[in-house]
Coordinates of C-alpha atoms and ligand atoms in Angstrom, one line a residue:
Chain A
X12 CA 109.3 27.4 103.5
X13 CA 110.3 27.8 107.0
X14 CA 111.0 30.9 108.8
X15 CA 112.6 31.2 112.1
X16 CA 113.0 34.0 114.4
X17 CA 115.4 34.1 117.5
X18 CA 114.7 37.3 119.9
X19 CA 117.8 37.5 121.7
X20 CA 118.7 40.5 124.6
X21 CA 116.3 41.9 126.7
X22 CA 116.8 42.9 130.5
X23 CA 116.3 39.3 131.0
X24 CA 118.4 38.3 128.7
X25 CA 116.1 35.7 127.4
X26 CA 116.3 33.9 124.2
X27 CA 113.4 33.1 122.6
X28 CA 112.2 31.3 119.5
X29 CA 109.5 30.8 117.2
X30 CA 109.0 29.4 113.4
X31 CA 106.4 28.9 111.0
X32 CA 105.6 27.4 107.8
X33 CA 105.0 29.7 105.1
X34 CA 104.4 29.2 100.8
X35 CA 107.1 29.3 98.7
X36 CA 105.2 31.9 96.8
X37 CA 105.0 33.8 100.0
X38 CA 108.6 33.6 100.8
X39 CA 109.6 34.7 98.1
X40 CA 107.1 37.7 97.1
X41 CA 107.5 39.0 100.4
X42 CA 109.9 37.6 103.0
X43 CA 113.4 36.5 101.0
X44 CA 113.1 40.7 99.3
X45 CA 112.8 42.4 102.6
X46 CA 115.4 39.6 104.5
X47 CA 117.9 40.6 101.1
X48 CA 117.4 44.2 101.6
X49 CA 117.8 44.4 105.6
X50 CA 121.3 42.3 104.7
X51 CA 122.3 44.4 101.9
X52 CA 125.2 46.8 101.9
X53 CA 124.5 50.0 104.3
X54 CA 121.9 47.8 106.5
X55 CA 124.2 46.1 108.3
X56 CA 124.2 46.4 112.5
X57 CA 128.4 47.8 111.9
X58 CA 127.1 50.6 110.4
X59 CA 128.9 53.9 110.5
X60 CA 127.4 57.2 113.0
X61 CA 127.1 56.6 116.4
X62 CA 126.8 54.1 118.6
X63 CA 123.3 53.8 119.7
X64 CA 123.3 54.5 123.2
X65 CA 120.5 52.0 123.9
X66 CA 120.8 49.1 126.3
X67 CA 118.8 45.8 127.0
X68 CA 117.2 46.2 124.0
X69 CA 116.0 43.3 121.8
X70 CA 117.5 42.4 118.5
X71 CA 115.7 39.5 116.4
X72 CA 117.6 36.8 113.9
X73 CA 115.0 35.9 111.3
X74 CA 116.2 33.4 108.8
X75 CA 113.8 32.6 106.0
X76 CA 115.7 30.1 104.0
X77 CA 118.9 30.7 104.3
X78 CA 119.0 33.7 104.4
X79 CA 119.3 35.0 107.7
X80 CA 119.3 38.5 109.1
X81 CA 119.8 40.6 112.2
X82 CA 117.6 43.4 112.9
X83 CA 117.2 45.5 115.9
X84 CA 114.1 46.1 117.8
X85 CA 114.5 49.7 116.7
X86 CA 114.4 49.0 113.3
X87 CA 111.5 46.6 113.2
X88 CA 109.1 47.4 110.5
X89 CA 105.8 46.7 110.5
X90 CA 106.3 43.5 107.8
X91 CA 108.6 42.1 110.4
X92 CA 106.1 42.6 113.4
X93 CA 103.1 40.6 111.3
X94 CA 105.4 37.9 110.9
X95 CA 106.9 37.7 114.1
X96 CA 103.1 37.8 115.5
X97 CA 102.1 35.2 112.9
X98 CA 105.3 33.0 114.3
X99 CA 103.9 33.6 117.6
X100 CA 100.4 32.6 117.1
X101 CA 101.5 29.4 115.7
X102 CA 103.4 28.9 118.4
X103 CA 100.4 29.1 121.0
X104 CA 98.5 26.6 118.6
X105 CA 101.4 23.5 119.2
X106 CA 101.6 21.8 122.2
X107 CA 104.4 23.0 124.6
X108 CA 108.0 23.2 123.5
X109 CA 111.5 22.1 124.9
X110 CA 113.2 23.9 127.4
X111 CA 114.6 27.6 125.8
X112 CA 112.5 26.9 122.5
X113 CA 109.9 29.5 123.9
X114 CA 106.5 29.3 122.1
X115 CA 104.2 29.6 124.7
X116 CA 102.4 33.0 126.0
X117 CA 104.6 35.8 124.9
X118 CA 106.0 39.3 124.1
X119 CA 106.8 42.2 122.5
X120 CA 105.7 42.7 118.9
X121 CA 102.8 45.6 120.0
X122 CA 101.2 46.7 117.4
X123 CA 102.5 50.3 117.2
X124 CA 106.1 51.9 115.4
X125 CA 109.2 52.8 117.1
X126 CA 108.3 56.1 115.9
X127 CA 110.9 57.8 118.3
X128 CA 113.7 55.7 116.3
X129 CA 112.7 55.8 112.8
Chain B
X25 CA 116.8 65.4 124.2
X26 CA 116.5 67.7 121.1
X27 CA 112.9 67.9 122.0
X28 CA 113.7 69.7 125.3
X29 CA 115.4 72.3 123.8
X30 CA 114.4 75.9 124.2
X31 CA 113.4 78.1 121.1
X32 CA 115.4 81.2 121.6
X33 CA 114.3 84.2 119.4
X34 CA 117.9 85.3 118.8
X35 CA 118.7 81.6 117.1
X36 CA 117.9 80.9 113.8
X37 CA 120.4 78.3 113.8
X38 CA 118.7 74.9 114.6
X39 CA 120.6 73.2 117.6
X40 CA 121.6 70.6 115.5
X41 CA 123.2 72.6 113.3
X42 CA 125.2 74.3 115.7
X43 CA 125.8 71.0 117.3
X44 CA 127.5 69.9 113.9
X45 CA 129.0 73.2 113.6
X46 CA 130.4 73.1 117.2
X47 CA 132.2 70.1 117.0
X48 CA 134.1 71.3 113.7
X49 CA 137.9 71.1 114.2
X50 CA 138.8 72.3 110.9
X51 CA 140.5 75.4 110.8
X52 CA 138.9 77.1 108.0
X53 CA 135.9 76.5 110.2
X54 CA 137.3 77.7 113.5
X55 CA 135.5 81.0 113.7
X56 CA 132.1 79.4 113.2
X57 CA 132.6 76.3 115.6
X58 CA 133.4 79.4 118.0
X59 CA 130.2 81.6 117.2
X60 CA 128.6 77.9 117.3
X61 CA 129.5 76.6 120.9
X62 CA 128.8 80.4 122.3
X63 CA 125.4 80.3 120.7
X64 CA 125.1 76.9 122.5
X65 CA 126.1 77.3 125.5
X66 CA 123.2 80.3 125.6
X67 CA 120.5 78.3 124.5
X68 CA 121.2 76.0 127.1
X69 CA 124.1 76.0 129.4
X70 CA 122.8 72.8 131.6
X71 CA 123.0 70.9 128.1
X72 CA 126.5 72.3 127.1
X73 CA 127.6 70.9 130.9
X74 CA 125.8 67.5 129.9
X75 CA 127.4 67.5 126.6
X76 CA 130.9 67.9 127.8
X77 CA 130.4 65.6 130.5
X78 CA 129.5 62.7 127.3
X79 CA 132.6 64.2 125.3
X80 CA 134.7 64.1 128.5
X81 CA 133.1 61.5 130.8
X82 CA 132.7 62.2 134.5
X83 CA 136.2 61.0 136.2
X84 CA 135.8 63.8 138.7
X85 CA 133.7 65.1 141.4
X86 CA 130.4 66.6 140.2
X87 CA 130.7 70.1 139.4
X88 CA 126.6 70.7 140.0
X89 CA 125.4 70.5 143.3
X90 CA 122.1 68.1 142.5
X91 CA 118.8 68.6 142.5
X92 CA 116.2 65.5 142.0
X93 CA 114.4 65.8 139.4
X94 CA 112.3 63.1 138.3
X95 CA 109.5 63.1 135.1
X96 CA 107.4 60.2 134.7
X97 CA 105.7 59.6 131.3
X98 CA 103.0 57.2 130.8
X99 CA 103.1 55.7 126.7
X100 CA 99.5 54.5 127.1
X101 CA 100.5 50.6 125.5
X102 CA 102.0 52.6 122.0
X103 CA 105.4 52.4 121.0
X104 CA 105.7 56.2 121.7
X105 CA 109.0 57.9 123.4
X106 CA 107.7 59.9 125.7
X107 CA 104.2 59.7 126.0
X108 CA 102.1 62.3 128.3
X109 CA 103.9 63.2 131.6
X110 CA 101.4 62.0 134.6
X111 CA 104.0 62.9 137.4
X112 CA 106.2 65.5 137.7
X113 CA 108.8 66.2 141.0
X114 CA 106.9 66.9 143.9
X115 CA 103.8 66.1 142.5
X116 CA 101.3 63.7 143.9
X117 CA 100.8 59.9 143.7
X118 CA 99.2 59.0 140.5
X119 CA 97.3 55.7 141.9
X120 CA 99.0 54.0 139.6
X121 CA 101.4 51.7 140.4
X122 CA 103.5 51.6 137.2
X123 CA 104.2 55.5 137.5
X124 CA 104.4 55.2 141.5
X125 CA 106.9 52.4 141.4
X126 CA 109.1 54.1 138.6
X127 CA 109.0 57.4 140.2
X128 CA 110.3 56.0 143.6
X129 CA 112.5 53.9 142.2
X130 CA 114.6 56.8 140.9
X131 CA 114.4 58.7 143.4
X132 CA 116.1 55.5 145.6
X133 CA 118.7 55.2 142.8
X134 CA 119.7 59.0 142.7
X135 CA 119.8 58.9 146.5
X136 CA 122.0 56.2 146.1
X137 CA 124.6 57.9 143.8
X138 CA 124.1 60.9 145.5
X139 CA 124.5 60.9 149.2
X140 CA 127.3 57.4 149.2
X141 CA 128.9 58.1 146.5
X142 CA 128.4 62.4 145.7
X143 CA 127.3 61.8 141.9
X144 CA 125.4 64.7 141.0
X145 CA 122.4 62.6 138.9
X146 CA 123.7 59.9 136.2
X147 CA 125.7 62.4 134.4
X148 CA 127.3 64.3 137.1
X149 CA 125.7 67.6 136.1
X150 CA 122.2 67.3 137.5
X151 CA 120.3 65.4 134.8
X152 CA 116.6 65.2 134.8
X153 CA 115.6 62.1 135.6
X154 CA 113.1 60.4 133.0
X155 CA 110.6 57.3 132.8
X156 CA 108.2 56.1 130.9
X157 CA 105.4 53.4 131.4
X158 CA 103.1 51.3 130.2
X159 CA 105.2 51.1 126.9
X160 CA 104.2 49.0 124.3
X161 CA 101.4 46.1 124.2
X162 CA 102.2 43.1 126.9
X163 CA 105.6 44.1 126.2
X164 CA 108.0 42.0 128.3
X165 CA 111.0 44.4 128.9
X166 CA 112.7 47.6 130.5
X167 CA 115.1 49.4 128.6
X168 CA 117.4 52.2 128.7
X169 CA 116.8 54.1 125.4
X170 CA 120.2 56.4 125.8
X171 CA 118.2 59.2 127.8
X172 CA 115.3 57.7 129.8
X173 CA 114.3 54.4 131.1
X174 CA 111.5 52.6 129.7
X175 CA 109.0 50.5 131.6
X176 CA 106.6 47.7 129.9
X177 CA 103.8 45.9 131.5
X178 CA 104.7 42.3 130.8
X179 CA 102.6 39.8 129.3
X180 CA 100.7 39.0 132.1
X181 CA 101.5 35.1 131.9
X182 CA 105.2 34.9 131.8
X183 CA 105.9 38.8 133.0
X184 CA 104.1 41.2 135.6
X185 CA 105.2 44.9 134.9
X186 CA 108.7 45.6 135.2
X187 CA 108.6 48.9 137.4
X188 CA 107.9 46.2 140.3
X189 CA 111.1 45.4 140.9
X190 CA 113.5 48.2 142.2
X191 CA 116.9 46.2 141.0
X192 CA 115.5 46.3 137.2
X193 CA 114.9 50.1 137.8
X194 CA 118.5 50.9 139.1
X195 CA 119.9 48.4 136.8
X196 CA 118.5 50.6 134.0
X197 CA 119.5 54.2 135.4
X198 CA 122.9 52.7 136.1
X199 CA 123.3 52.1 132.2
X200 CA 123.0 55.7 132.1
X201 CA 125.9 56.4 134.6
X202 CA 127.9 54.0 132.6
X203 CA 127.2 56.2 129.5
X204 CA 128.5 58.9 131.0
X205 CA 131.4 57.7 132.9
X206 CA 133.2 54.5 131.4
X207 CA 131.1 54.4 128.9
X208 CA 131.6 50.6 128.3
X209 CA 131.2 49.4 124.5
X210 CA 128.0 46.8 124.3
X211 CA 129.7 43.8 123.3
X212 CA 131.4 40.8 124.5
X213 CA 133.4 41.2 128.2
X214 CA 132.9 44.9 127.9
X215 CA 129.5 44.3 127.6
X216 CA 129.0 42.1 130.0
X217 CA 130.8 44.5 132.6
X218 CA 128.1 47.2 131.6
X219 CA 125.5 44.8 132.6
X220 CA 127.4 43.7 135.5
X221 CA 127.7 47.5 136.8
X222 CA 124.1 47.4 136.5
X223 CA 123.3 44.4 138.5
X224 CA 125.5 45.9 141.1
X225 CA 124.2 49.0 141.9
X226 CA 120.8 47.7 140.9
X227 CA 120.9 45.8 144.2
X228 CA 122.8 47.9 145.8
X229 CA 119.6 50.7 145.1
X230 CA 117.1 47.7 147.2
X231 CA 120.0 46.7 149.9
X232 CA 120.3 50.5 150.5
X233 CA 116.5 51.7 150.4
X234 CA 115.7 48.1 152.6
X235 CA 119.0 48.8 155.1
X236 CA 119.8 45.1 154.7
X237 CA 123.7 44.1 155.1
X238 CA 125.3 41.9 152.7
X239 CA 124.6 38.6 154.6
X240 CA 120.6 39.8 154.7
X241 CA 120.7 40.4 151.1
X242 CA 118.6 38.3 148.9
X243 CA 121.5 39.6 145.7
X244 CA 118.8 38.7 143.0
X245 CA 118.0 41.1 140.2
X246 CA 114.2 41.2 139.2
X247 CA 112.6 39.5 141.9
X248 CA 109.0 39.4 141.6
X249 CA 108.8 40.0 137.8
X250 CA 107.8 36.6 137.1
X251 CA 104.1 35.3 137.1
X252 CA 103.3 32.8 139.5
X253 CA 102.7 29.9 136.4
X254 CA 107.0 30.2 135.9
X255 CA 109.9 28.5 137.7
X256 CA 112.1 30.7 139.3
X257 CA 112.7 33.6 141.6
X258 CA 114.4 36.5 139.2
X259 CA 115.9 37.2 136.5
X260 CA 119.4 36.8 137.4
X261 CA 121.5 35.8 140.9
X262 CA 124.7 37.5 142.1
X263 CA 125.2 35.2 144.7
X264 CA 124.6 31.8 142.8
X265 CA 124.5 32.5 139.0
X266 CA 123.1 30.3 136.6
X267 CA 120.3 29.1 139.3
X268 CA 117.5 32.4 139.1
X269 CA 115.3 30.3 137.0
X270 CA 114.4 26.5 135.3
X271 CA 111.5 26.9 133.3
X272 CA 109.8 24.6 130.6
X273 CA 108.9 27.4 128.8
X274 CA 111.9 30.2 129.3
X275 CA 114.9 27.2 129.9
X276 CA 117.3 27.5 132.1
X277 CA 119.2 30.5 133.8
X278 CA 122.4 30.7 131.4
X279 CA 124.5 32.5 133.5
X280 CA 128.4 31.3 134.1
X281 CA 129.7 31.8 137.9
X282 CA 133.0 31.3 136.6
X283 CA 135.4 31.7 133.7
X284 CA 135.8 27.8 133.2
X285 CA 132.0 28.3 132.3
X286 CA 132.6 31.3 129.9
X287 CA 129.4 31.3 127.2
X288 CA 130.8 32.2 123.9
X289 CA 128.1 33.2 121.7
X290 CA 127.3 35.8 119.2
X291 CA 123.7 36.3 120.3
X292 CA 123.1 38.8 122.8
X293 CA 125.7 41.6 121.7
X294 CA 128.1 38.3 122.7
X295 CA 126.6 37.2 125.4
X296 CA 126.6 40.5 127.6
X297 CA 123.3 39.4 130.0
X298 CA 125.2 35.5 130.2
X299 CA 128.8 36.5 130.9
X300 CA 127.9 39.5 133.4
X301 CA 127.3 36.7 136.0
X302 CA 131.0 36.3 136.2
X303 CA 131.8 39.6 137.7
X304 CA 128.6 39.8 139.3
X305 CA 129.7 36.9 141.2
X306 CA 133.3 38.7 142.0
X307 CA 131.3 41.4 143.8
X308 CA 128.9 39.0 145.6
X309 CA 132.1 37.6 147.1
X310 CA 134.3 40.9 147.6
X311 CA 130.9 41.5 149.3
X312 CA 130.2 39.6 151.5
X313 CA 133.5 38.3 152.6
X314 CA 133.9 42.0 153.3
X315 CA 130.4 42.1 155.4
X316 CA 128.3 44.8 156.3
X317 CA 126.8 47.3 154.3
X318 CA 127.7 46.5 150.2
X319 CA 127.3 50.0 149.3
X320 CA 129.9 51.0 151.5
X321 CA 132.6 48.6 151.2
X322 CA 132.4 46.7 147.6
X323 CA 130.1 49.3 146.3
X324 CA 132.0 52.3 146.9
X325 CA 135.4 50.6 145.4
X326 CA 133.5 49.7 142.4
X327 CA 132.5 53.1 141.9
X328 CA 136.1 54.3 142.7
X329 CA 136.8 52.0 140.1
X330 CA 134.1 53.6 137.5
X331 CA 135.5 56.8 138.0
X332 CA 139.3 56.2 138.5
X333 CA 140.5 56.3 134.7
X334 CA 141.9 52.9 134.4
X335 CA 138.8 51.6 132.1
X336 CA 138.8 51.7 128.9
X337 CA 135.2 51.6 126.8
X338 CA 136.8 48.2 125.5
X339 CA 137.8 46.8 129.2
X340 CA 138.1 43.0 129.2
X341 CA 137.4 41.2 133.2
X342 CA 141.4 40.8 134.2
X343 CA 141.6 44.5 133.3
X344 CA 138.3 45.9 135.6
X345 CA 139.6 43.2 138.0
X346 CA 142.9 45.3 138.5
X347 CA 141.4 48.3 138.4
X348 CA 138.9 47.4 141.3
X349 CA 141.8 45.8 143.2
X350 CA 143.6 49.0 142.9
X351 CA 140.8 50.8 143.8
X352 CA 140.3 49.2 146.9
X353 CA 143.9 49.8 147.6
X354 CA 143.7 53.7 147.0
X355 CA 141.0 54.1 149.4
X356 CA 141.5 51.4 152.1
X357 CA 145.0 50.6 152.2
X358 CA 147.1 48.6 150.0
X359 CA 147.7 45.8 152.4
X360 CA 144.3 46.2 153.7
X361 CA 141.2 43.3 154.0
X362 CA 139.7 45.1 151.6
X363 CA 142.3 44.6 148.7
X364 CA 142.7 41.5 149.4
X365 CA 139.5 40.2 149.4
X366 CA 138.7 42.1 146.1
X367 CA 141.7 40.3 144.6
X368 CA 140.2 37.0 146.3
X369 CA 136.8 37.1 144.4
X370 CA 138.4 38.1 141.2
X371 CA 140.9 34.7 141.7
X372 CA 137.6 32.7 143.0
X373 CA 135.8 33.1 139.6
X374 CA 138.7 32.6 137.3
X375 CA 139.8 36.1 136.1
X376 CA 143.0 36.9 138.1
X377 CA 145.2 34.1 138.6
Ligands
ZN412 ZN1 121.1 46.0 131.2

């Protein structure tokens, strides 16, 4: 099954993207639960509280299937960042991509938590 | 900053508690709210000034005379908010250029705000100034996290670090003024004004701390970010949007000069770093048909405009274009060049008629 994640926002304002094949085992032991529980009720971005003052941060779109979900940087678990760097790497392996379908060297995604945020 | 906060011996109550309490308009509760702000406004007075200033945002003269004072954290490559403080004011160069550049860099940005345009700090009440660096692992970004700016190193192959451009670190103290003075919702043309505000006095910070007029002006934001293996020159132009970089790898500059070329999208908080080129652009031509120094003429009716009342948090462009028009009319004439050629840029990209 293929997954597909869009990091949008940024300083730069950049959007990047990256996919990758994955099992349909896979998807759905791992990937389809967490994307159904990050677009459950309660998760969404709208969410009541404050606003959160933050600004050029980045916020990912990961659709695995179709299901497709919006998560903030500050919010990105450490499931999320394996994938994302998964999605990544596979990206560096294929030969250069069209203009705006970034795959090449890359970003974000360290490997520590947003502990401030959680 | 909770973590800031004093432990008073005579508090029991934990400052968010009384926070909570504070805020209480309930009647039943109006004796406690009372007790609550006092005790508050003990255990920290410069906070209880900085949280008025959020509840009431600074339309007004500062009240507290400023004092720079900058803190510079360095995150080590973790995902940690603060990190360990390597330089404090005053204190000596660090040797490295991450916490060097950042802690220059706000001190050219409160110098700004404070001697052109008598803004006491971003919040008008003296705020500690805060960065941190070396954030994250090859993490391609700055950020303003609602109370400091945050610095990564870049990726090395698309990104150098991001304290080496002085536009990206006024662009991201400015998002601090605009939280405390318009405070400008993060969405759509809103949005895209907060990041235009940012772009603005992010140059304004290099064209002031460089003394070059507005015809010297390079008007780019994030010069020198980029790694030599990329196409382009910044992250974004004032003064010809849309042409800062064409890259195989990151695409092409997105941004709209004008309203015929308005990027509806629901990426981006709606496009707020794509659409921002549109009254980016209205100031690059107030600008420089105005001449001389920006920071004087455009600059300071922009900030007349951020402080005059007439924003709302959900401002659309024709509505900050009025309000800038009238700004320049308050403070240079009505009938004046100055008015006129602020109404001009706003007609020239599409917003005013
Ligand atoms: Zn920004």
């Amino acid at each position: 099954m293929r997954i597909e994640i869009t990091r949008s926002g940024g300083v730069g304002g950049m959007t990047r993207t990256w996919s990758l094949e994955v099992s349909r085992a896979e998807a759905e032991e791992r990937w389809l639960p967490l994307a159904e529980a990050e677009a459950g009720p309660g998760k969404g971005m709208q969410d009541a509280g404050p606003p959160d003052p933050a600004r050029d941060r980045f916020t990912y779109r990961i659709t695995v299937g179709y299901t497709e979900v919006s998560v903030p940087e500050s919010r990105l678990g450490e499931p999320w960042r394996e994938l994302i760097e998964r999605a990544r790497e596979a990206g560096r392996a294929r030969p250069a991509p069209g203009p705006g379908e970034g795959s090449g060297p890359t970003t974000a995604a360290g490997d520590g938590t947003p502990e401030e945020l959680l | 900053m909770s973590h800031t906060l004093p432990r008073t011996p005579c508090s029991i109550v934990p400052p968010h508690l009384l926070m909570r309490l504070a805020a209480r308009q309930d009647a039943r509760f109006a004796v406690a709210a009372d007790a609550a702000r006092r005790a508050l406004r003990e255990l920290d007075p410069l906070r209880q000034a900085r949280e008025e200033s959020l509840r009431a945002p600074v339309r007004r003269p500062s009240a507290v005379v400023g004092t720079l004072t900058r803190r510079i954290h360095d995150a080590g490559g973790r995902e940690v908010l603060p990190g360990a403080l390597v330089r404090g004011e005053g204190g000596a160069a660090t040797g490295d250029p991450s916490a060097d550049e950042a802690y220059d860099g706000l001190g050219s940005t409160y110098r700004l705000f404070s001697e052109e345009y008598g803004r006491s700090s971003i919040d008008g009440a003296g705020m500690d100034l805060a960065a941190t660096v070396h954030y994250g692992t090859a993490y391609d970004n700055a950020f303003w996290d609602g109370e400091r700016m945050v610095f990564g190193d870049g990726d090395g192959e698309i990104f150098g670090r991001f304290t080496a451009s002085l536009t990206v670190i006024g662009h991201e103290l400015t998002h601090g003024v605009t939280q405390y003075s318009t405070n400008l919702e993060y969405q759509g043309q809103s949005g895209a004004l907060n990041e235009s505000l940012s772009d603005v006095f992010g140059v304004l910070v290099e064209q002031r701390a460089l003394g070059q007029d507005a015809a010297a002006a390079s008007w780019l934001v994030g010069a020198g970010l980029f790694t030599a293996a990329v196409q382009g020159v910044a992250l974004r132009s004032l003064a010809a949007p849309g042409t800062a970089y064409d890259d195989d790898v990151l695409g092409r500059d997105p941004q709209p000069a004008t309203m015929a070329d308005y990027v509806e999208t629901a990426s981006d908080n709606g496009g707020v770093h794509i659409n921002s080129g549109i009254p980016n652009h209205a100031f690059y031509l107030a600008a420089t048909a105005l001449g001389g120094r920006a920071w004087e003429g455009a600059g300071r009716i922009w900030y007349d405009a951020v402080l005059g009342g007439s924003i709302p948090t959900d401002c659309d462009f024709p509505t900050f274009a009025a309000a800038t028009t009238a700004a320049a009319g308050a403070r240079f004439g009505a009938t004046g060049r100055e008015a006129g050629a602020v109404a001009d840029a706003w007609s020239a990209v599409g917003v005013l008629p």
